[in-house]
Amino acid sequence: MPKARERSSRPCLKDFSIEVMFVMWPLPQTAAKRVIPEASGRARRHLLERSHQFSKHLCCLFLASFLCVSLGRLGHAQVKTVTSMNETLSFGGPEEGLPKADASTLQVSGALSGLISREAGHSLNLSQSAWETSNAFFIVQKNTGMIQFFAQAGHYAINTLGAKTNGASSTEKNSFGAMPHAYVSLNPNENWSIAVGKLLSMPGYENPFTYQNQNIQRGVLENQNNTISQGIQLNYTGERSTLFWSLNDGFYSGQLKWLGLGGSYKFNANHSSNLMLGGAYRSSNVNTDLTPRLQNNSQILNLVHAYKMGAWSLTPYYQYTRVPKSESSGLASAAYTEGYALIINHQGSSPWPGFTSRAATLSLPLRFEYIKANDYRSLDAQELVFGPKSDALSLTFTPTLQSGIYFARTEWSWLKARRSSRLQETALSDSASTQVRVLLELGLLY
């Protein structure tokens, strides 16, 4: 099923992960575009100092993670709950032969990886390379008993098609802070729970962080969805169905002016569907990079169906967003977007030997997307998709190899935006623009 409680493809009350992702010399954004050999001595020293400082921090974080895992095992036998983030990656730590957890059990696990990307924008003849930390997380959770909690802290990068790539440091500073996802929940029984804190947003199909999705980059439809919200969420989990209701701050506005409602139903072992509704019930004037005014005043509908047969899976989904005309939203006429997406994946045994004694799996997820905006009239520079009467078509292919705790995946993405006034973060002078990216991510999930 696409979602359960918060979302089945995300860490939920019964799932837990810690992620510390390996970085290939993290460079600041000024050097991420291109490291010029003729750079001045001062610039070189600055880059070297940044790299050394971050490397020390990352080593300390990894050692702390390892220590916590070790202490957890010494204190009591730890049950390894492998998070079902997506169909292509899974946590590969020890999970067999461990006794059942008691009500005081804490769970920790870990991951380490890094990302390098190459980008070209044909309309502007852009060429950009970036080495970055995709994630560096420490996560701890208690998922048994009446009082449960989840806390995820560290560095992270949230990359999306059509937007500028960002390193972990800049993303953390300009978004959800050093602890992007954390909540406490009350669980009176196995069916009902209520959580308060920083919650993964609904609606929206894809997850915030790279390790949680089948593709490294979030799709172009996700530019219209919120990512993480602060609020309260009531969940019901049955044998075949899940339901949720949420009061939250939408696009991280700090104002509880959003409502969310939805659920999923599993028809059989092969078919499940998900319906999600969310949006502002009161207008808001907040307008920042993290809280864009148009999107923060929108209403969103997602319809998702998941089909699985043997090694193949098929996930079509539909998205509709609407922003009503109002002075708060800055619109002289109502605006809407309509998007369609399809993810096809084949997962099977790898023809190549694994990195460890465990057999390797090879996944081949392919994502198609199309989104369009109507010819709305904006009173300022705020935009949906890439401006009034714009549309975008994208294709993303992410071959993924995993053996035990180790994984490697590469990604090729192609995005064509038409009738666009701009490509995010990059001004365009023509009516058609193309963005092509190639990425490589290496790491481990423990």
Coordinates of C-alpha atoms in Angstrom, one line a residue:
M1 CA 0.0 0.0 0.0
P2 CA 1.3 3.5 -0.7
K3 CA 0.6 4.7 2.8
A4 CA 0.0 3.4 6.3
R5 CA -0.6 5.8 9.1
E6 CA 1.8 8.5 7.9
R7 CA 2.9 6.6 4.8
S8 CA 4.0 3.0 4.4
S9 CA 6.9 4.1 2.3
R10 CA 8.1 6.2 5.1
P11 CA 9.3 5.4 8.7
C12 CA 6.1 5.0 10.7
L13 CA 5.3 4.1 14.3
K14 CA 6.5 0.5 13.7
D15 CA 9.5 1.4 11.6
F16 CA 12.7 3.0 12.4
S17 CA 15.9 4.0 10.6
I18 CA 19.0 6.1 11.2
E19 CA 20.7 7.4 8.2
V20 CA 24.3 8.7 7.9
M21 CA 25.2 9.1 4.3
F22 CA 28.7 9.0 2.9
V23 CA 29.9 12.2 1.3
M24 CA 32.6 12.5 -1.4
W25 CA 34.2 15.7 -0.2
P26 CA 31.3 18.0 0.4
L27 CA 31.9 21.3 -1.4
P28 CA 30.1 24.6 -0.9
Q29 CA 27.6 25.8 -3.5
T30 CA 30.1 28.2 -4.9
A31 CA 32.4 25.3 -5.8
A32 CA 29.6 22.8 -6.5
K33 CA 29.0 24.3 -10.0
R34 CA 32.6 23.8 -11.0
V35 CA 36.0 23.7 -9.2
I36 CA 38.2 26.0 -11.1
P37 CA 41.9 24.9 -11.1
E38 CA 43.0 28.5 -11.2
A39 CA 41.2 29.4 -7.9
S40 CA 43.0 31.6 -5.6
G41 CA 45.0 30.3 -2.6
R42 CA 42.4 31.8 -0.2
A43 CA 39.5 30.1 -2.0
R44 CA 41.4 26.8 -2.0
R45 CA 42.1 27.1 1.8
H46 CA 38.4 27.9 2.4
L47 CA 37.3 24.8 0.5
L48 CA 39.8 22.6 2.3
E49 CA 38.7 24.0 5.7
R50 CA 35.0 23.4 4.9
S51 CA 35.8 19.8 3.8
H52 CA 37.9 19.0 6.9
Q53 CA 35.3 20.5 9.3
F54 CA 32.5 18.6 7.7
S55 CA 34.5 15.3 7.5
K56 CA 35.3 15.6 11.2
H57 CA 31.6 16.2 12.0
L58 CA 30.5 13.3 9.9
C59 CA 33.1 10.9 11.5
C60 CA 31.9 11.9 14.9
L61 CA 28.3 11.4 13.9
F62 CA 29.0 8.0 12.5
L63 CA 31.0 6.9 15.6
A64 CA 28.1 8.1 17.8
S65 CA 25.7 6.1 15.7
F66 CA 27.8 3.0 16.0
L67 CA 28.2 3.5 19.8
C68 CA 24.4 3.8 20.2
V69 CA 23.8 0.7 18.2
S70 CA 26.3 -1.2 20.3
L71 CA 24.9 0.1 23.6
G72 CA 21.4 -0.8 22.5
R73 CA 22.5 -4.4 21.9
L74 CA 24.3 -4.5 25.3
G75 CA 21.3 -3.2 27.1
H76 CA 18.8 -5.7 25.6
A77 CA 18.3 -7.7 22.5
Q78 CA 17.3 -5.4 19.7
V79 CA 14.6 -6.2 17.2
K80 CA 15.5 -5.0 13.8
T81 CA 12.5 -3.5 12.1
V82 CA 13.4 -3.0 8.5
T83 CA 11.7 0.1 7.2
S84 CA 9.6 -0.5 4.0
M85 CA 10.6 2.9 2.5
N86 CA 10.3 1.8 -1.1
E87 CA 10.6 -1.2 -3.3
T88 CA 14.2 -0.7 -4.3
L89 CA 16.1 -0.2 -1.0
S90 CA 15.7 -1.9 2.4
F91 CA 17.6 -1.8 5.6
G92 CA 20.0 -4.8 5.7
G93 CA 21.1 -5.0 9.4
P94 CA 20.7 -8.2 11.5
E95 CA 17.1 -9.2 11.7
E96 CA 16.9 -12.9 12.2
G97 CA 16.9 -14.8 15.5
L98 CA 16.3 -11.8 17.6
P99 CA 13.7 -12.1 20.5
K100 CA 10.5 -10.1 20.6
A101 CA 10.9 -6.6 21.9
D102 CA 9.4 -5.5 25.2
A103 CA 7.7 -2.2 25.9
S104 CA 11.0 -0.5 26.8
T105 CA 12.9 -1.4 23.6
L106 CA 14.6 1.4 21.7
Q107 CA 15.5 0.8 18.1
V108 CA 18.4 2.4 16.2
S109 CA 19.9 1.6 12.8
G110 CA 22.1 3.4 10.4
A111 CA 23.0 4.4 6.9
L112 CA 25.9 6.1 5.2
S113 CA 26.0 7.4 1.6
G114 CA 26.8 10.3 -0.7
L115 CA 25.7 11.8 -4.0
I116 CA 27.4 13.2 -7.0
S117 CA 25.4 14.8 -9.9
R118 CA 26.0 16.3 -13.3
E119 CA 23.5 18.7 -14.8
A120 CA 22.9 20.3 -18.2
G121 CA 20.2 22.8 -19.1
H122 CA 20.2 22.9 -22.9
S123 CA 18.3 26.2 -23.3
L124 CA 21.0 28.1 -21.4
N125 CA 23.9 25.8 -22.2
L126 CA 24.3 25.2 -18.5
S127 CA 26.8 22.7 -17.2
Q128 CA 27.0 22.0 -13.5
S129 CA 28.6 19.3 -11.3
A130 CA 27.9 18.8 -7.6
W131 CA 29.2 16.6 -4.9
E132 CA 27.0 16.6 -1.8
T133 CA 25.8 14.9 1.3
S134 CA 22.4 13.5 0.5
N135 CA 21.7 12.5 4.1
A136 CA 23.5 12.2 7.5
F137 CA 20.9 11.1 10.0
F138 CA 20.7 9.6 13.5
I139 CA 17.2 8.3 14.2
V140 CA 15.9 6.6 17.3
Q141 CA 12.4 5.3 18.0
K142 CA 10.4 3.4 20.5
N143 CA 7.6 1.6 18.7
T144 CA 6.0 -0.5 21.5
G145 CA 3.8 0.3 24.4
M146 CA 1.2 3.1 24.9
I147 CA 3.7 6.0 24.6
Q148 CA 5.9 5.8 21.5
F149 CA 8.2 8.3 19.8
F150 CA 10.3 8.9 16.8
A151 CA 13.2 11.3 16.4
Q152 CA 15.4 11.9 13.3
A153 CA 18.3 14.3 13.4
G154 CA 21.2 15.2 11.2
H155 CA 22.1 16.6 7.8
Y156 CA 20.0 16.1 4.6
A157 CA 19.4 17.3 1.1
I158 CA 16.0 17.3 -0.6
N159 CA 16.4 17.3 -4.4
T160 CA 13.5 17.7 -6.8
L161 CA 13.3 17.7 -10.6
G162 CA 13.1 21.3 -12.0
A163 CA 14.7 22.8 -8.9
K164 CA 18.3 23.6 -8.1
T165 CA 20.3 20.9 -6.4
N166 CA 21.2 21.7 -2.8
G167 CA 23.8 20.3 -0.5
A168 CA 22.9 19.0 3.0
S169 CA 24.2 22.1 4.8
S170 CA 22.2 24.6 2.8
T171 CA 19.0 22.5 2.9
E172 CA 19.1 22.0 6.6
K173 CA 19.8 25.7 7.2
N174 CA 16.9 26.9 5.0
S175 CA 14.3 24.3 5.7
F176 CA 13.3 22.1 8.7
G177 CA 16.3 22.4 10.9
A178 CA 18.7 19.7 12.3
M179 CA 15.7 17.6 13.5
P180 CA 13.3 17.5 10.5
H181 CA 11.1 14.7 11.6
A182 CA 10.1 14.0 15.2
Y183 CA 6.9 13.1 17.1
V184 CA 5.4 11.6 20.2
S185 CA 2.4 9.3 19.9
L186 CA -0.2 7.9 22.2
N187 CA -1.2 4.3 21.2
P188 CA -4.1 3.0 23.3
N189 CA -4.4 -0.1 21.2
E190 CA -3.0 -1.6 18.0
N191 CA -5.6 0.2 15.8
W192 CA -5.6 3.7 17.0
S193 CA -2.9 6.3 17.6
I194 CA -2.5 10.0 17.8
A195 CA 0.9 11.7 17.0
V196 CA 2.1 15.3 17.7
G197 CA 5.2 16.9 16.3
K198 CA 7.0 17.3 13.0
L199 CA 5.1 15.0 10.7
L200 CA 5.7 13.8 7.1
S201 CA 3.1 15.7 5.1
M202 CA 0.0 14.5 3.5
P203 CA -1.1 14.6 0.8
G204 CA 1.8 13.9 -1.6
Y205 CA 3.0 10.5 -2.7
E206 CA 6.8 10.8 -2.5
N207 CA 9.0 11.2 0.6
P208 CA 11.4 13.9 1.6
F209 CA 14.7 12.1 1.7
T210 CA 16.6 10.3 -1.1
Y211 CA 16.8 6.9 0.7
Q212 CA 13.0 6.7 1.1
N213 CA 12.1 6.9 -2.6
Q214 CA 12.6 4.6 -5.6
N215 CA 14.2 7.5 -7.5
I216 CA 17.0 9.8 -6.1
Q217 CA 15.2 13.0 -7.0
R218 CA 11.6 13.7 -6.1
G219 CA 9.3 14.1 -9.1
V220 CA 8.2 17.4 -10.6
L221 CA 4.6 16.9 -9.2
E222 CA 6.1 17.1 -5.7
N223 CA 7.0 20.8 -6.2
Q224 CA 3.3 21.5 -5.6
N225 CA 3.1 19.4 -2.4
N226 CA 4.2 20.2 1.2
T227 CA 7.0 18.0 2.6
I228 CA 7.0 18.2 6.4
S229 CA 4.4 19.9 8.6
Q230 CA 4.0 20.6 12.3
G231 CA 0.8 19.5 13.8
I232 CA -1.3 16.6 15.1
Q233 CA -2.4 13.5 13.3
L234 CA -5.0 10.9 14.3
N235 CA -4.5 7.4 12.7
Y236 CA -6.5 4.2 12.4
T237 CA -5.0 1.0 11.1
G238 CA -7.2 -2.0 10.3
E239 CA -6.5 -5.3 8.7
R240 CA -7.0 -4.0 5.2
S241 CA -7.6 -0.3 5.6
T242 CA -5.9 2.8 7.1
L243 CA -7.4 6.2 7.8
F244 CA -5.9 9.5 9.0
W245 CA -7.0 13.0 10.0
S246 CA -4.5 15.8 10.5
L247 CA -4.4 19.5 11.7
N248 CA -1.1 21.1 10.6
D249 CA 0.7 24.1 9.4
G250 CA 0.8 23.1 5.7
F251 CA 4.1 24.3 4.1
Y252 CA 5.8 24.7 7.5
S253 CA 4.2 28.1 8.0
G254 CA 3.9 27.9 11.8
Q255 CA 0.2 28.5 11.5
L256 CA -2.3 25.7 12.1
K257 CA -4.5 26.5 9.1
W258 CA -4.3 23.2 7.2
L259 CA -6.5 20.1 7.4
G260 CA -5.7 16.6 6.0
L261 CA -7.9 13.6 5.5
G262 CA -7.4 10.3 3.7
G263 CA -6.9 6.6 3.8
S264 CA -5.9 3.5 1.9
Y265 CA -7.5 0.1 1.2
K266 CA -5.8 -3.2 0.3
F267 CA -8.1 -5.2 -2.0
N268 CA -5.8 -8.2 -2.2
A269 CA -2.1 -9.2 -2.3
N270 CA -1.7 -7.4 -5.6
H271 CA -3.9 -4.3 -5.5
S272 CA -4.2 -1.4 -3.1
S273 CA -5.5 2.2 -3.4
N274 CA -4.9 5.5 -1.6
L275 CA -7.0 8.7 -1.4
M276 CA -5.5 11.8 0.2
L277 CA -7.1 15.3 0.6
G278 CA -5.4 18.3 2.2
G279 CA -5.3 22.0 2.1
A280 CA -5.7 25.4 3.7
Y281 CA -9.1 26.0 5.4
R282 CA -8.0 29.6 6.2
S283 CA -5.9 31.9 4.1
S284 CA -2.3 32.8 5.1
N285 CA 0.0 35.7 4.2
V286 CA 3.2 33.9 5.0
N287 CA 5.5 33.9 2.0
T288 CA 9.1 32.5 2.2
D289 CA 11.2 30.1 0.2
L290 CA 10.1 27.3 2.5
T291 CA 6.5 28.5 2.6
P292 CA 5.5 29.8 -0.9
R293 CA 2.3 31.8 -0.6
L294 CA 0.4 30.2 -3.5
Q295 CA 1.1 26.6 -2.5
N296 CA 0.5 27.3 1.2
N297 CA -3.0 28.6 0.3
S298 CA -3.8 25.6 -2.0
Q299 CA -6.0 22.5 -1.7
I300 CA -4.5 19.2 -2.9
L301 CA -6.0 15.9 -4.1
N302 CA -4.0 12.7 -4.6
L303 CA -5.3 9.4 -6.0
V304 CA -2.8 6.5 -6.0
H305 CA -3.1 2.9 -7.0
A306 CA -0.5 0.2 -6.5
Y307 CA -0.4 -3.1 -8.5
K308 CA 2.2 -5.8 -7.9
M309 CA 2.6 -9.1 -9.7
G310 CA 5.7 -11.1 -9.2
A311 CA 8.8 -9.1 -9.9
W312 CA 6.9 -6.2 -11.5
S313 CA 5.1 -3.3 -9.8
L314 CA 3.0 -0.6 -11.4
T315 CA 2.0 2.6 -9.5
P316 CA -0.1 5.2 -11.4
Y317 CA -1.2 8.3 -9.5
Y318 CA -3.2 11.5 -10.2
Q319 CA -2.8 14.9 -8.5
Y320 CA -4.9 18.0 -8.6
T321 CA -4.2 21.3 -6.8
R322 CA -6.2 24.5 -6.6
V323 CA -5.6 27.9 -5.2
P324 CA -8.7 30.1 -4.9
K325 CA -8.7 33.8 -5.9
S326 CA -7.9 36.0 -2.9
E327 CA -5.7 38.9 -1.8
S328 CA -3.9 36.6 0.6
S329 CA -2.9 34.2 -2.2
G330 CA -2.0 37.1 -4.5
L331 CA -4.2 35.8 -7.3
A332 CA -6.6 37.8 -9.5
S333 CA -8.1 34.5 -10.7
A334 CA -8.2 31.0 -9.4
A335 CA -5.2 28.8 -10.2
Y336 CA -5.0 25.1 -10.6
T337 CA -2.5 22.3 -11.6
E338 CA -3.2 18.9 -12.8
G339 CA -0.6 16.1 -12.8
Y340 CA -0.2 12.5 -13.8
A341 CA 2.5 10.0 -13.0
L342 CA 3.4 6.4 -13.5
I343 CA 6.2 4.4 -11.8
I344 CA 7.1 1.0 -13.2
N345 CA 9.6 -1.2 -11.4
H346 CA 11.2 -4.6 -12.0
Q347 CA 13.1 -6.1 -9.1
G348 CA 15.0 -9.4 -9.2
S349 CA 18.3 -11.1 -8.6
S350 CA 21.3 -9.3 -9.8
P351 CA 23.4 -11.0 -12.6
W352 CA 26.5 -9.6 -10.9
P353 CA 28.0 -10.9 -7.6
G354 CA 27.0 -9.0 -4.4
F355 CA 29.2 -6.8 -2.3
T356 CA 28.6 -9.2 0.6
S357 CA 27.8 -12.9 1.2
R358 CA 24.1 -12.0 0.7
A359 CA 22.6 -12.2 -2.8
A360 CA 22.3 -8.9 -4.6
T361 CA 19.1 -7.5 -5.9
L362 CA 18.7 -5.3 -9.0
S363 CA 15.8 -2.8 -9.3
L364 CA 14.9 -0.9 -12.4
P365 CA 12.4 1.9 -11.5
L366 CA 11.2 4.1 -14.3
R367 CA 9.0 7.2 -13.6
F368 CA 6.9 9.2 -16.1
E369 CA 5.3 12.5 -15.2
Y370 CA 3.3 15.2 -16.7
I371 CA 1.9 18.4 -15.0
K372 CA 0.2 21.5 -16.3
A373 CA -1.1 24.8 -14.9
N374 CA -4.0 26.9 -16.1
D375 CA -3.7 30.5 -17.4
Y376 CA -4.1 32.1 -14.0
R377 CA -3.4 35.7 -13.2
S378 CA -1.0 36.4 -10.4
L379 CA -0.6 39.8 -8.8
D380 CA 3.1 39.2 -8.1
A381 CA 5.9 36.8 -9.1
Q382 CA 4.4 33.8 -7.4
E383 CA 4.2 30.7 -9.7
L384 CA 2.6 27.3 -9.9
V385 CA 4.6 24.7 -12.0
F386 CA 6.7 27.1 -14.1
G387 CA 4.2 29.9 -14.5
P388 CA 0.7 30.5 -16.0
K389 CA -0.2 28.2 -18.8
S390 CA 3.0 26.2 -18.4
D391 CA 3.4 22.4 -18.4
A392 CA 6.3 20.0 -17.9
L393 CA 7.1 16.4 -19.0
S394 CA 9.7 14.3 -17.2
L395 CA 11.3 10.9 -17.4
T396 CA 13.5 9.4 -14.6
F397 CA 15.3 6.0 -14.7
T398 CA 17.2 4.8 -11.5
P399 CA 18.9 1.4 -11.8
T400 CA 19.6 0.3 -8.2
L401 CA 21.9 -2.5 -6.9
Q402 CA 21.8 -3.6 -3.2
S403 CA 23.7 -6.4 -1.4
G404 CA 23.2 -6.7 2.3
I405 CA 23.6 -3.3 3.8
Y406 CA 25.4 -1.8 0.8
F407 CA 23.7 -0.1 -2.2
A408 CA 24.7 1.7 -5.3
R409 CA 22.4 3.5 -7.8
T410 CA 22.6 5.8 -10.7
E411 CA 20.0 8.0 -12.2
W412 CA 19.3 9.7 -15.5
S413 CA 16.5 12.3 -15.5
W414 CA 15.1 14.4 -18.4
L415 CA 12.7 17.3 -17.9
K416 CA 11.1 19.5 -20.5
A417 CA 9.2 22.6 -19.5
R418 CA 7.1 24.4 -22.1
R419 CA 5.6 27.9 -22.1
S420 CA 7.5 28.5 -18.9
S421 CA 8.4 32.0 -17.5
R422 CA 11.3 30.5 -15.7
L423 CA 12.9 27.2 -14.5
Q424 CA 13.2 27.3 -10.7
E425 CA 16.3 29.2 -9.6
T426 CA 17.2 29.9 -13.3
A427 CA 15.8 32.5 -15.5
L428 CA 14.8 31.4 -19.0
S429 CA 14.5 33.6 -22.1
D430 CA 12.7 31.2 -24.4
S431 CA 9.4 29.2 -24.3
A432 CA 10.9 25.7 -24.1
S433 CA 13.7 24.5 -21.8
T434 CA 15.2 21.1 -21.0
Q435 CA 17.0 20.0 -17.9
V436 CA 19.1 16.8 -17.9
R437 CA 20.8 15.3 -14.9
V438 CA 22.9 12.2 -14.2
L439 CA 23.4 11.2 -10.6
L440 CA 25.3 8.5 -8.6
E441 CA 24.5 7.6 -5.0
L442 CA 26.6 5.1 -3.0
G443 CA 26.0 4.0 0.6
L444 CA 24.8 1.6 3.2
L445 CA 21.6 1.0 5.1
Y446 CA 22.0 -0.7 8.4

